[in-house]
Amino acid sequence: MKNKIISFLSTCADDIKNLCTYLYENPEKSYSEVNASNCICNLLNKYKFEVDRNFLNINNSFIAKKGQGHPKICYLCEYDAIENEGHITGHNMITAMSVSATLALGSVIDDIGGSVILVGCPGEYFGGTKGTMVKQGLFDDIDVVMVAHPDTCTCESGSSSAIIPLGLKFESESKLSFLNRNSYTSLDAVLLTLNILNSIKKGFPDNLEINSVISNGGYTTLLLPADSEIKFCIRASNTKTANEAYDKIRKIAHNVTALIDIPNKFFLYESPNKELITNRTLNRLFSHNLKESGIININPPKDIYAGLSIGDVSHKVPCIHPYISIIDDENIKYGSLDFAKATTSEFALKQCNIAATALALTAIDLIQNETLLSEVKSEFFNNRNC
């Protein structure tokens, strides 16, 4: 089966290279990935996948399917870029690896049974759309989700931060400053909230961080501020701790409103992310296939400070998010223009091919071996019930 996968990937190598290069040369910011989404979908149509565009009424998303029934193996695409910077974190290569794996598995799926599914997920840099897809029930019937991420070193899948992007607005009447010198304002409420929060930070656990910025509201020489706003970024190692911090901020705001009679309103300014829970059984299986496919040196699990929208998915279905080195020059730094350029190099495309082979072979192992799939699922349910 491995030889069939390798042989097939050699036949579609030019299509994958062209896709990766096109995305690199035509970067689109989050939630504006019209051309990227169309390009990917057109390629999937070429290989006879059933494609549903703007899936779940989310602009520029898609879902592509081939095969029948279970096990249902799902790969994920991200294809947004950072405005004016491009693909400096390699989302074009994420897409290349996921599409390659999808096409490879799709080439044999009718022979081995099961289904292969590819989901296009726009807007990752602004929290992503995977959380919305989870709430819409997309992953309720999926057996396993996998996505590989380009990096400067190859690492097993680890964890990510839980993120709550919380906004808080206080609203008061707009008044002439020289006639209302003793009136409380929305800005007073904001400052009081921040001072109280700063006073209680000593009791926070080490795995919690709250950053904040006053995003709106200030005095003019004539008018007192009617609306003042804070944006918090709550970052923790797990969702439980992040939610506890969220509750504390709500309590502070409630008490500030009670003290100075300035109403408050909470909102999320981006999509929140739960922490990534890596399925270790699935992780080991993928790492074995990665070595068998040609990448021998694999570092231990990589835990990242950033949030990942796949974290939401990992609380619903077994997931892995390993990292694949795409550079052969150690001077290239992740998140740089040089890294973006490296995504289209021959070395990167070779690494993409190896990662896609491993992703496809891991899926085949799960489809053909019920015991392996059962072990993956048992670990997932045991962790979820802890």
PDB file of N, CA, C and O in Angstrom, residues 32 46 60 109 118 178 226 255 297 303 324 328 333 350:
ATOM      1  N   SER A  32     -10.834  36.424   3.944  1.00  0.00           N
ATOM      2  CA  SER A  32     -10.919  36.970   2.584  1.00  0.00           C
ATOM      3  C   SER A  32     -10.281  36.023   1.572  1.00  0.00           C
ATOM      4  O   SER A  32      -9.880  36.444   0.493  1.00  0.00           O
ATOM      5  N   LYS A  46     -10.950  18.194  -9.711  1.00  0.00           N
ATOM      6  CA  LYS A  46     -10.172  17.512 -10.749  1.00  0.00           C
ATOM      7  C   LYS A  46      -9.954  16.044 -10.394  1.00  0.00           C
ATOM      8  O   LYS A  46      -9.954  15.171 -11.274  1.00  0.00           O
ATOM      9  N   ASN A  60     -15.776  31.067   2.152  1.00  0.00           N
ATOM     10  CA  ASN A  60     -14.457  30.555   1.797  1.00  0.00           C
ATOM     11  C   ASN A  60     -14.078  29.244   2.501  1.00  0.00           C
ATOM     12  O   ASN A  60     -12.932  28.807   2.415  1.00  0.00           O
ATOM     13  N   ILE A 109      -9.159   4.734  -1.393  1.00  0.00           N
ATOM     14  CA  ILE A 109     -10.239   4.619  -0.404  1.00  0.00           C
ATOM     15  C   ILE A 109     -11.317   3.630  -0.845  1.00  0.00           C
ATOM     16  O   ILE A 109     -11.898   2.922  -0.015  1.00  0.00           O
ATOM     17  N   LEU A 118     -11.766  16.272   3.678  1.00  0.00           N
ATOM     18  CA  LEU A 118     -10.896  17.442   3.814  1.00  0.00           C
ATOM     19  C   LEU A 118     -11.767  18.662   4.086  1.00  0.00           C
ATOM     20  O   LEU A 118     -12.725  18.921   3.350  1.00  0.00           O
ATOM     21  N   PHE A 178     -16.652  70.298  31.581  1.00  0.00           N
ATOM     22  CA  PHE A 178     -16.541  71.416  32.525  1.00  0.00           C
ATOM     23  C   PHE A 178     -17.782  71.583  33.392  1.00  0.00           C
ATOM     24  O   PHE A 178     -17.747  72.286  34.407  1.00  0.00           O
ATOM     25  N   ALA A 226     -18.212  58.595  26.576  1.00  0.00           N
ATOM     26  CA  ALA A 226     -19.478  57.885  26.740  1.00  0.00           C
ATOM     27  C   ALA A 226     -19.264  56.373  26.720  1.00  0.00           C
ATOM     28  O   ALA A 226     -19.944  55.630  27.416  1.00  0.00           O
ATOM     29  N   ASN A 255     -19.011  44.205  40.075  1.00  0.00           N
ATOM     30  CA  ASN A 255     -18.840  45.023  41.279  1.00  0.00           C
ATOM     31  C   ASN A 255     -18.541  46.478  40.940  1.00  0.00           C
ATOM     32  O   ASN A 255     -18.993  47.393  41.646  1.00  0.00           O
ATOM     33  N   ASN A 297      14.650  11.975  12.017  1.00  0.00           N
ATOM     34  CA  ASN A 297      14.873  12.759  13.237  1.00  0.00           C
ATOM     35  C   ASN A 297      13.615  13.521  13.628  1.00  0.00           C
ATOM     36  O   ASN A 297      13.248  14.515  12.998  1.00  0.00           O
ATOM     37  N   ASP A 303       5.102  21.953  22.551  1.00  0.00           N
ATOM     38  CA  ASP A 303       4.041  22.708  23.206  1.00  0.00           C
ATOM     39  C   ASP A 303       4.216  24.177  22.839  1.00  0.00           C
ATOM     40  O   ASP A 303       5.296  24.739  23.043  1.00  0.00           O
ATOM     41  N   ILE A 324       6.524  19.743  10.897  1.00  0.00           N
ATOM     42  CA  ILE A 324       7.436  19.204   9.898  1.00  0.00           C
ATOM     43  C   ILE A 324       8.425  20.290   9.467  1.00  0.00           C
ATOM     44  O   ILE A 324       8.010  21.373   9.032  1.00  0.00           O
ATOM     45  N   ASP A 328      16.201  23.748   4.967  1.00  0.00           N
ATOM     46  CA  ASP A 328      17.523  23.127   5.013  1.00  0.00           C
ATOM     47  C   ASP A 328      18.602  24.157   5.312  1.00  0.00           C
ATOM     48  O   ASP A 328      19.794  23.906   5.136  1.00  0.00           O
ATOM     49  N   LYS A 333      14.348  31.720  10.042  1.00  0.00           N
ATOM     50  CA  LYS A 333      13.540  31.737  11.251  1.00  0.00           C
ATOM     51  C   LYS A 333      12.056  31.599  10.916  1.00  0.00           C
ATOM     52  O   LYS A 333      11.578  32.159   9.924  1.00  0.00           O
ATOM     53  N   LYS A 350       9.634  18.342  -0.995  1.00  0.00           N
ATOM     54  CA  LYS A 350      10.001  16.959  -0.680  1.00  0.00           C
ATOM     55  C   LYS A 350       9.492  16.583   0.704  1.00  0.00           C
ATOM     56  O   LYS A 350       8.932  15.489   0.901  1.00  0.00           O
TER      57      LYS A 350
END
